[in-house]
Amino acid sequence: MTGVTAAASESGRSDGAVTDVDVVVVGAGFAGIYSLYHLRDLGFTVQVIETGDGVGGTWYWNRYPGARCDVPSLEYSYGFSNELQQEWEWTEIMPAREEIEEYLNHVVDRFDLRRDIKFGTRVTAATFDEATARWLVETDAGDRFSAPFCVMATGCLSAPTMPEVEGRDSFEGRVLQTSLWPREGVDFTGLRVGLIGTGSSGVQATPEIAREAEHLYVFQRTATYSFPAYRGMMDPELQKSFKANPGDFRRRQRRAFAGIAGFGGALGPAQPPERKILETPWEEQLEVLDELGFWAARAWGDVFVDLEANEAGAELFREMIRRTIDDPEVAEALSPRGYPIGCKRLVFGVDYYEAFNRDNVTLVDLRKGAIESITPTGIRTAQGDYEVDVVIFATGFDAMTGALNRIDIRGRDGQLLRDVWAGGARTLLGLQSFGFPNLFIITGPGSPSVLSNMVVGIEQHVEWIGDCLAYLRDHGLRSIEPTLAAQDDWVEHVNQVSEGTMYTAPTCNSWYLGANIPGKPRVFLPYVGGLPAYIERADAVASAGYEGFTLA
Ligand code: N01
């Protein structure tokens, strides 16, 4: 490896001096933590830089009431250490944010990782120097790190967006964002709250805030399909059986399409492909609705592959909303229309619809009149004014590319990553982009990432990168970068497998497509071919001496 002149633990100098390490890792969520552990284990010196004051990434920042994972805890946890798996006890089937944050802090302390993480520091720039084949990474604290390799563990949903609403700064109450929630929490008792956004964050927060606030106004632009989230305390027998053979379970995860082995169930019924909703009379559909409720649409194999069948499933979903909501007008307003189920990220909630039966909750259907401005005392819409004490933005993220594009990443010839990606992100395997040697992205655009269990995808990526760095070291090489041809082929493949799915239906507008960000090119960002196919391809590339990459 190239000369290491200072231990990462002595880093963090803000006197303009440059600290050398082997690898700079940006971010200390699941991806950054495992990168540090694994690369250190391989003998590299690593410096992690993290904006937050603690580890956890998503699970550090999104502290809004009700924040919880919708992948079972046993599945949404690291598999790299059997000792860790044996000693950690999950208390719930679906972990709450707090428990995941606690787990990640445990991991960091157990493996003595904290000393190589610089907290409270944002990476502002990363510049590649061709002569030395090193990255210079700069921070808002004035640090300068030089490293041959840079790993962007910056997360897929970590660049929050807040819409430009006129008058926002004039509001005299409190403005909050679900993804930048105050660490000390918020007491809504006696307050009138306006919540903007009904994606996963808004759906999880709604019933929790409703229980506390004097009144909650939910501002809905697009009605969502919210499926009932599974909740339950961990069954000790289930946890015991997991611990008896975690290796087998982890192997099954990597062979599963979405990286979820289905251990212990809890993810709703599977779709038996032989049944077709379009061939099922309405009366029979209603019988399934009686049995499965909001999950009914998943009882037919054609719903997620055929748009007409999908609309039939959506109608059944709306029927369930009508059964749940007392006021027919509110039920209609909550009913999603005009886009297929499964086009956007599935939303899971508990008591979400039921919250709208409460006297202290009002749904403001923005289809009847959009938000016009924020006034000093509330939210003005085309259908009237709503006086509130708190405005909460649950308005989402610049997904998959936002966190990278907010850093000045300059590769060969000084080209900026955000300029190169202006027409859409381009990568080989989501791991690297042509023109940016030695810069690795964890779960980047073009990888299964957000369409799979993130932790499984992260572990696979980190291990692939670790193998790659060890290969370069062992072969006396100093750089790796995709060829343009291989990258083009991969981008084409990513686009091709997304065609004909609900994700890219003409009526679909989702953050997967960048549609939530004005001006962002409409490109389907994740890889929808499934984790096993992806892993097979990534492994084959590595086994062939990193075919499709230029090594020098
Ligand atoms: O963000 P979103 P999120 N005026 O983009 C609305 C993960 N996650 O933070 O649909 C009014 O989904 C916008 O309306 P529309 C998960 O992957 C997981 O909720 O664009 N409304 C939408 O309703 C998820 O998909 C969990 O018309 C405006 C909402 O804001 C991802 O994170 C929990 C608006 C944004 O929804 C993002 O979820 C939380 C405007 N100007 C998050 N601008 C789990 O359960 C936007 N909206 C594990």
CSV table of N, CA, C and O in Angstrom, one decimal, residues 400-484:
chain,number,residue,atom,x,y,z
A,400,MET,N,-30.5,8.8,-3.5
A,400,MET,CA,-29.4,8.0,-4.2
A,400,MET,C,-28.2,8.9,-4.7
A,400,MET,O,-27.1,8.4,-4.7
A,401,THR,N,-28.5,10.0,-5.2
A,401,THR,CA,-27.5,10.9,-5.8
A,401,THR,C,-27.2,12.1,-5.0
A,401,THR,O,-26.2,12.7,-5.0
A,402,GLY,N,-28.2,12.5,-4.2
A,402,GLY,CA,-28.2,13.8,-3.5
A,402,GLY,C,-27.0,14.0,-2.6
A,402,GLY,O,-26.3,15.0,-2.6
A,403,ALA,N,-26.7,13.0,-1.8
A,403,ALA,CA,-25.6,13.1,-0.8
A,403,ALA,C,-24.3,13.2,-1.5
A,403,ALA,O,-23.4,13.9,-1.1
A,404,LEU,N,-24.1,12.5,-2.6
A,404,LEU,CA,-22.9,12.6,-3.4
A,404,LEU,C,-22.8,13.9,-4.1
A,404,LEU,O,-21.7,14.5,-4.1
A,405,ASN,N,-23.9,14.4,-4.7
A,405,ASN,CA,-23.8,15.6,-5.5
A,405,ASN,C,-23.7,16.8,-4.6
A,405,ASN,O,-23.3,17.9,-5.1
A,406,ARG,N,-23.9,16.7,-3.3
A,406,ARG,CA,-23.8,17.9,-2.4
A,406,ARG,C,-22.3,18.1,-2.0
A,406,ARG,O,-21.9,19.0,-1.4
A,407,ILE,N,-21.5,17.1,-2.4
A,407,ILE,CA,-20.0,17.2,-2.2
A,407,ILE,C,-19.4,17.6,-3.5
A,407,ILE,O,-19.8,17.0,-4.5
A,408,ASP,N,-18.4,18.4,-3.5
A,408,ASP,CA,-17.6,18.7,-4.7
A,408,ASP,C,-16.7,17.6,-5.0
A,408,ASP,O,-15.5,17.6,-4.6
A,409,ILE,N,-17.1,16.6,-5.7
A,409,ILE,CA,-16.3,15.4,-6.0
A,409,ILE,C,-15.7,15.6,-7.4
A,409,ILE,O,-16.4,15.7,-8.4
A,410,ARG,N,-14.4,15.8,-7.5
A,410,ARG,CA,-13.7,16.1,-8.7
A,410,ARG,C,-12.8,14.9,-9.1
A,410,ARG,O,-11.9,14.6,-8.3
A,411,GLY,N,-13.0,14.3,-10.2
A,411,GLY,CA,-12.2,13.2,-10.7
A,411,GLY,C,-11.2,13.6,-11.6
A,411,GLY,O,-10.6,14.7,-11.5
A,412,ARG,N,-10.9,12.7,-12.6
A,412,ARG,CA,-9.9,13.0,-13.6
A,412,ARG,C,-10.2,14.2,-14.3
A,412,ARG,O,-11.4,14.5,-14.6
A,413,ASP,N,-9.2,15.0,-14.7
A,413,ASP,CA,-9.4,16.3,-15.5
A,413,ASP,C,-10.3,17.3,-14.8
A,413,ASP,O,-10.9,18.2,-15.4
A,414,GLY,N,-10.4,17.1,-13.5
A,414,GLY,CA,-11.1,18.1,-12.7
A,414,GLY,C,-12.6,18.1,-12.9
A,414,GLY,O,-13.4,19.0,-12.4
A,415,GLN,N,-13.1,17.0,-13.5
A,415,GLN,CA,-14.6,17.0,-13.8
A,415,GLN,C,-15.4,16.7,-12.5
A,415,GLN,O,-15.0,15.9,-11.7
A,416,LEU,N,-16.5,17.4,-12.4
A,416,LEU,CA,-17.3,17.3,-11.2
A,416,LEU,C,-18.3,16.2,-11.4
A,416,LEU,O,-19.0,16.1,-12.4
A,417,LEU,N,-18.4,15.3,-10.3
A,417,LEU,CA,-19.4,14.2,-10.4
A,417,LEU,C,-20.8,14.7,-10.7
A,417,LEU,O,-21.5,14.1,-11.6
A,418,ARG,N,-21.2,15.8,-10.1
A,418,ARG,CA,-22.6,16.2,-10.3
A,418,ARG,C,-22.8,16.7,-11.7
A,418,ARG,O,-23.9,16.6,-12.2
A,419,ASP,N,-21.8,17.2,-12.4
A,419,ASP,CA,-21.9,17.6,-13.8
A,419,ASP,C,-22.0,16.4,-14.7
A,419,ASP,O,-22.8,16.3,-15.6
A,420,VAL,N,-21.1,15.4,-14.4
A,420,VAL,CA,-21.1,14.2,-15.2
A,420,VAL,C,-22.4,13.4,-15.1
A,420,VAL,O,-22.9,12.8,-16.0
A,421,TRP,N,-23.0,13.5,-13.9
A,421,TRP,CA,-24.3,12.9,-13.7
A,421,TRP,C,-25.5,13.7,-14.0
A,421,TRP,O,-26.7,13.4,-13.6
A,422,ALA,N,-25.3,14.9,-14.6
A,422,ALA,CA,-26.4,15.8,-14.7
A,422,ALA,C,-27.5,15.2,-15.6
A,422,ALA,O,-28.7,15.5,-15.4
A,423,GLY,N,-27.2,14.3,-16.5
A,423,GLY,CA,-28.2,13.7,-17.3
A,423,GLY,C,-28.7,12.4,-16.7
A,423,GLY,O,-29.5,11.6,-17.3
A,424,GLY,N,-28.2,12.0,-15.5
A,424,GLY,CA,-28.6,10.8,-14.8
A,424,GLY,C,-27.3,10.1,-14.3
A,424,GLY,O,-26.3,10.1,-15.0
A,425,ALA,N,-27.4,9.4,-13.2
A,425,ALA,CA,-26.2,8.8,-12.6
A,425,ALA,C,-25.8,7.6,-13.5
A,425,ALA,O,-26.6,6.9,-14.0
A,426,ARG,N,-24.5,7.5,-13.6
A,426,ARG,CA,-23.9,6.4,-14.5
A,426,ARG,C,-22.8,5.7,-13.7
A,426,ARG,O,-21.9,6.4,-13.2
A,427,THR,N,-23.0,4.4,-13.5
A,427,THR,CA,-22.0,3.7,-12.7
A,427,THR,C,-21.8,2.3,-13.3
A,427,THR,O,-22.6,1.8,-14.1
A,428,LEU,N,-20.7,1.6,-12.9
A,428,LEU,CA,-20.6,0.2,-13.2
A,428,LEU,C,-20.9,-0.5,-11.8
A,428,LEU,O,-20.3,-0.3,-10.8
A,429,LEU,N,-22.0,-1.3,-11.8
A,429,LEU,CA,-22.4,-2.1,-10.7
A,429,LEU,C,-22.8,-1.2,-9.5
A,429,LEU,O,-22.9,-1.7,-8.4
A,430,GLY,N,-23.0,0.1,-9.7
A,430,GLY,CA,-23.3,1.0,-8.6
A,430,GLY,C,-22.1,1.3,-7.7
A,430,GLY,O,-22.2,2.0,-6.8
A,431,LEU,N,-21.0,0.7,-8.1
A,431,LEU,CA,-19.8,0.8,-7.2
A,431,LEU,C,-18.8,1.9,-7.6
A,431,LEU,O,-18.2,2.5,-6.7
A,432,GLN,N,-18.7,2.2,-8.9
A,432,GLN,CA,-17.7,3.1,-9.3
A,432,GLN,C,-18.3,3.8,-10.6
A,432,GLN,O,-19.1,3.3,-11.3
A,433,SER,N,-17.8,5.0,-10.8
A,433,SER,CA,-18.2,5.8,-12.0
A,433,SER,C,-16.9,6.1,-12.9
A,433,SER,O,-15.9,6.5,-12.3
A,434,PHE,N,-17.1,6.0,-14.2
A,434,PHE,CA,-16.0,6.3,-15.1
A,434,PHE,C,-15.5,7.7,-14.9
A,434,PHE,O,-16.3,8.7,-14.8
A,435,GLY,N,-14.2,7.9,-14.8
A,435,GLY,CA,-13.6,9.2,-14.6
A,435,GLY,C,-13.3,9.5,-13.2
A,435,GLY,O,-12.8,10.6,-12.8
A,436,PHE,N,-13.7,8.6,-12.3
A,436,PHE,CA,-13.5,8.8,-10.8
A,436,PHE,C,-12.7,7.6,-10.2
A,436,PHE,O,-13.3,6.8,-9.5
A,437,PRO,N,-11.5,7.4,-10.6
A,437,PRO,CA,-10.7,6.2,-10.1
A,437,PRO,C,-10.7,6.2,-8.6
A,437,PRO,O,-10.6,7.2,-7.9
A,438,ASN,N,-10.7,5.0,-8.1
A,438,ASN,CA,-10.5,4.7,-6.7
A,438,ASN,C,-11.6,5.3,-5.8
A,438,ASN,O,-11.4,5.4,-4.6
A,439,LEU,N,-12.6,5.8,-6.4
A,439,LEU,CA,-13.8,6.3,-5.6
A,439,LEU,C,-14.8,5.2,-5.6
A,439,LEU,O,-15.4,4.9,-6.7
A,440,PHE,N,-15.2,4.7,-4.5
A,440,PHE,CA,-16.2,3.6,-4.4
A,440,PHE,C,-17.4,4.2,-3.7
A,440,PHE,O,-17.4,5.0,-2.8
A,441,ILE,N,-18.6,3.7,-4.2
A,441,ILE,CA,-19.8,4.1,-3.6
A,441,ILE,C,-20.5,2.8,-3.0
A,441,ILE,O,-20.5,1.8,-3.7
A,442,ILE,N,-21.0,3.0,-1.8
A,442,ILE,CA,-21.7,1.8,-1.2
A,442,ILE,C,-23.1,2.0,-1.6
A,442,ILE,O,-23.7,3.0,-1.3
A,443,THR,N,-23.7,0.9,-2.1
A,443,THR,CA,-25.1,0.9,-2.5
A,443,THR,C,-25.5,2.1,-3.4
A,443,THR,O,-26.5,2.7,-3.2
A,444,GLY,N,-24.6,2.3,-4.4
A,444,GLY,CA,-24.8,3.4,-5.3
A,444,GLY,C,-25.9,3.2,-6.3
A,444,GLY,O,-26.4,2.0,-6.4
A,445,PRO,N,-26.2,4.2,-7.1
A,445,PRO,CA,-27.2,4.0,-8.2
A,445,PRO,C,-26.7,3.0,-9.2
A,445,PRO,O,-25.6,3.0,-9.6
A,446,GLY,N,-27.7,2.1,-9.5
A,446,GLY,CA,-27.3,1.0,-10.4
A,446,GLY,C,-27.0,-0.3,-9.6
A,446,GLY,O,-26.6,-1.3,-10.2
A,447,SER,N,-27.2,-0.3,-8.3
A,447,SER,CA,-27.1,-1.5,-7.5
A,447,SER,C,-28.4,-1.7,-6.8
A,447,SER,O,-29.3,-0.8,-6.7
A,448,PRO,N,-28.7,-2.9,-6.3
A,448,PRO,CA,-30.0,-3.2,-5.7
A,448,PRO,C,-30.4,-2.3,-4.6
A,448,PRO,O,-31.6,-2.0,-4.4
A,449,SER,N,-29.5,-1.9,-3.8
A,449,SER,CA,-29.6,-0.9,-2.7
A,449,SER,C,-31.0,-0.8,-2.1
A,449,SER,O,-31.5,-1.7,-1.5
A,450,VAL,N,-31.7,0.3,-2.5
A,450,VAL,CA,-33.0,0.5,-1.8
A,450,VAL,C,-34.1,-0.5,-2.2
A,450,VAL,O,-35.2,-0.4,-1.6
A,451,LEU,N,-33.9,-1.3,-3.2
A,451,LEU,CA,-34.9,-2.4,-3.5
A,451,LEU,C,-34.6,-3.7,-2.8
A,451,LEU,O,-35.1,-4.7,-3.1
A,452,SER,N,-33.6,-3.6,-1.9
A,452,SER,CA,-33.3,-4.8,-1.1
A,452,SER,C,-33.0,-4.4,0.3
A,452,SER,O,-33.0,-3.3,0.7
A,453,ASN,N,-32.8,-5.4,1.1
A,453,ASN,CA,-32.4,-5.2,2.5
A,453,ASN,C,-31.1,-4.5,2.5
A,453,ASN,O,-30.1,-5.1,2.1
A,454,MET,N,-31.1,-3.3,3.0
A,454,MET,CA,-29.9,-2.4,2.9
A,454,MET,C,-28.7,-3.1,3.5
A,454,MET,O,-27.5,-3.0,3.0
A,455,VAL,N,-28.9,-3.7,4.7
A,455,VAL,CA,-27.7,-4.2,5.4
A,455,VAL,C,-27.0,-5.4,4.6
A,455,VAL,O,-25.8,-5.4,4.6
A,456,VAL,N,-27.8,-6.2,3.9
A,456,VAL,CA,-27.2,-7.3,3.2
A,456,VAL,C,-26.5,-6.7,2.0
A,456,VAL,O,-25.3,-7.1,1.7
A,457,GLY,N,-27.1,-5.7,1.3
A,457,GLY,CA,-26.4,-5.0,0.2
A,457,GLY,C,-25.1,-4.4,0.6
A,457,GLY,O,-24.1,-4.4,-0.1
A,458,ILE,N,-25.2,-3.7,1.8
A,458,ILE,CA,-24.0,-3.0,2.3
A,458,ILE,C,-22.9,-4.0,2.6
A,458,ILE,O,-21.7,-3.8,2.2
A,459,GLU,N,-23.2,-5.1,3.2
A,459,GLU,CA,-22.1,-6.1,3.6
A,459,GLU,C,-21.5,-6.6,2.3
A,459,GLU,O,-20.2,-6.8,2.2
A,460,GLN,N,-22.3,-6.9,1.3
A,460,GLN,CA,-21.8,-7.5,0.1
A,460,GLN,C,-20.9,-6.4,-0.6
A,460,GLN,O,-19.8,-6.7,-1.1
A,461,HIS,N,-21.3,-5.2,-0.6
A,461,HIS,CA,-20.5,-4.1,-1.3
A,461,HIS,C,-19.2,-3.9,-0.5
A,461,HIS,O,-18.1,-3.8,-1.2
A,462,VAL,N,-19.2,-3.8,0.8
A,462,VAL,CA,-18.0,-3.6,1.5
A,462,VAL,C,-17.0,-4.7,1.3
A,462,VAL,O,-15.8,-4.5,1.1
A,463,GLU,N,-17.5,-6.0,1.3
A,463,GLU,CA,-16.6,-7.1,1.1
A,463,GLU,C,-16.0,-7.1,-0.3
A,463,GLU,O,-14.9,-7.4,-0.5
A,464,TRP,N,-16.8,-6.7,-1.3
A,464,TRP,CA,-16.3,-6.6,-2.7
A,464,TRP,C,-15.2,-5.6,-2.7
A,464,TRP,O,-14.2,-5.8,-3.3
A,465,ILE,N,-15.4,-4.4,-2.1
A,465,ILE,CA,-14.4,-3.4,-2.1
A,465,ILE,C,-13.2,-3.8,-1.4
A,465,ILE,O,-12.1,-3.6,-1.8
A,466,GLY,N,-13.4,-4.5,-0.3
A,466,GLY,CA,-12.2,-5.0,0.5
A,466,GLY,C,-11.4,-5.9,-0.3
A,466,GLY,O,-10.2,-5.8,-0.4
A,467,ASP,N,-12.1,-6.9,-1.0
A,467,ASP,CA,-11.3,-7.8,-1.9
A,467,ASP,C,-10.6,-7.1,-3.0
A,467,ASP,O,-9.5,-7.4,-3.3
A,468,CYS,N,-11.2,-6.1,-3.5
A,468,CYS,CA,-10.7,-5.3,-4.6
A,468,CYS,C,-9.4,-4.6,-4.1
A,468,CYS,O,-8.3,-4.6,-4.8
A,469,LEU,N,-9.5,-3.9,-3.0
A,469,LEU,CA,-8.3,-3.2,-2.5
A,469,LEU,C,-7.2,-4.2,-2.1
A,469,LEU,O,-6.0,-3.9,-2.4
A,470,ALA,N,-7.5,-5.3,-1.6
A,470,ALA,CA,-6.5,-6.3,-1.3
A,470,ALA,C,-5.8,-6.8,-2.6
A,470,ALA,O,-4.6,-7.0,-2.7
A,471,TYR,N,-6.7,-7.0,-3.6
A,471,TYR,CA,-6.1,-7.4,-4.9
A,471,TYR,C,-5.2,-6.4,-5.5
A,471,TYR,O,-4.1,-6.8,-6.0
A,472,LEU,N,-5.5,-5.2,-5.4
A,472,LEU,CA,-4.6,-4.1,-5.9
A,472,LEU,C,-3.3,-4.1,-5.2
A,472,LEU,O,-2.2,-4.0,-5.8
A,473,ARG,N,-3.4,-4.2,-3.9
A,473,ARG,CA,-2.2,-4.3,-3.0
A,473,ARG,C,-1.3,-5.4,-3.4
A,473,ARG,O,-0.1,-5.3,-3.6
A,474,ASP,N,-2.0,-6.6,-3.5
A,474,ASP,CA,-1.2,-7.8,-3.8
A,474,ASP,C,-0.6,-7.8,-5.2
A,474,ASP,O,0.4,-8.5,-5.4
A,475,HIS,N,-1.2,-7.1,-6.1
A,475,HIS,CA,-0.6,-7.0,-7.5
A,475,HIS,C,0.2,-5.8,-7.7
A,475,HIS,O,0.5,-5.5,-8.9
A,476,GLY,N,0.5,-5.0,-6.7
A,476,GLY,CA,1.3,-3.8,-6.9
A,476,GLY,C,0.6,-2.8,-7.8
A,476,GLY,O,1.3,-2.0,-8.5
A,477,LEU,N,-0.7,-2.7,-7.7
A,477,LEU,CA,-1.5,-1.8,-8.6
A,477,LEU,C,-1.9,-0.6,-7.7
A,477,LEU,O,-2.1,-0.8,-6.5
A,478,ARG,N,-2.2,0.5,-8.3
A,478,ARG,CA,-2.6,1.7,-7.4
A,478,ARG,C,-3.9,2.3,-7.8
A,478,ARG,O,-4.4,3.2,-7.1
A,479,SER,N,-4.5,1.8,-9.0
A,479,SER,CA,-5.8,2.4,-9.3
A,479,SER,C,-6.8,1.5,-10.0
A,479,SER,O,-6.3,0.6,-10.7
A,480,ILE,N,-8.0,1.8,-9.8
A,480,ILE,CA,-9.1,1.0,-10.5
A,480,ILE,C,-10.2,2.0,-10.9
A,480,ILE,O,-10.6,2.9,-10.1
A,481,GLU,N,-10.7,1.7,-12.1
A,481,GLU,CA,-11.8,2.6,-12.6
A,481,GLU,C,-12.6,1.8,-13.7
A,481,GLU,O,-12.0,1.1,-14.4
A,482,PRO,N,-13.9,2.0,-13.8
A,482,PRO,CA,-14.6,1.3,-14.8
A,482,PRO,C,-14.2,1.8,-16.2
A,482,PRO,O,-13.9,2.9,-16.4
A,483,THR,N,-14.3,0.9,-17.2
A,483,THR,CA,-14.2,1.3,-18.6
A,483,THR,C,-15.5,2.0,-19.0
A,483,THR,O,-16.6,1.6,-18.4
A,484,LEU,N,-15.4,2.9,-19.9
A,484,LEU,CA,-16.7,3.5,-20.3
A,484,LEU,C,-17.6,2.5,-21.0
A,484,LEU,O,-18.8,2.5,-20.7
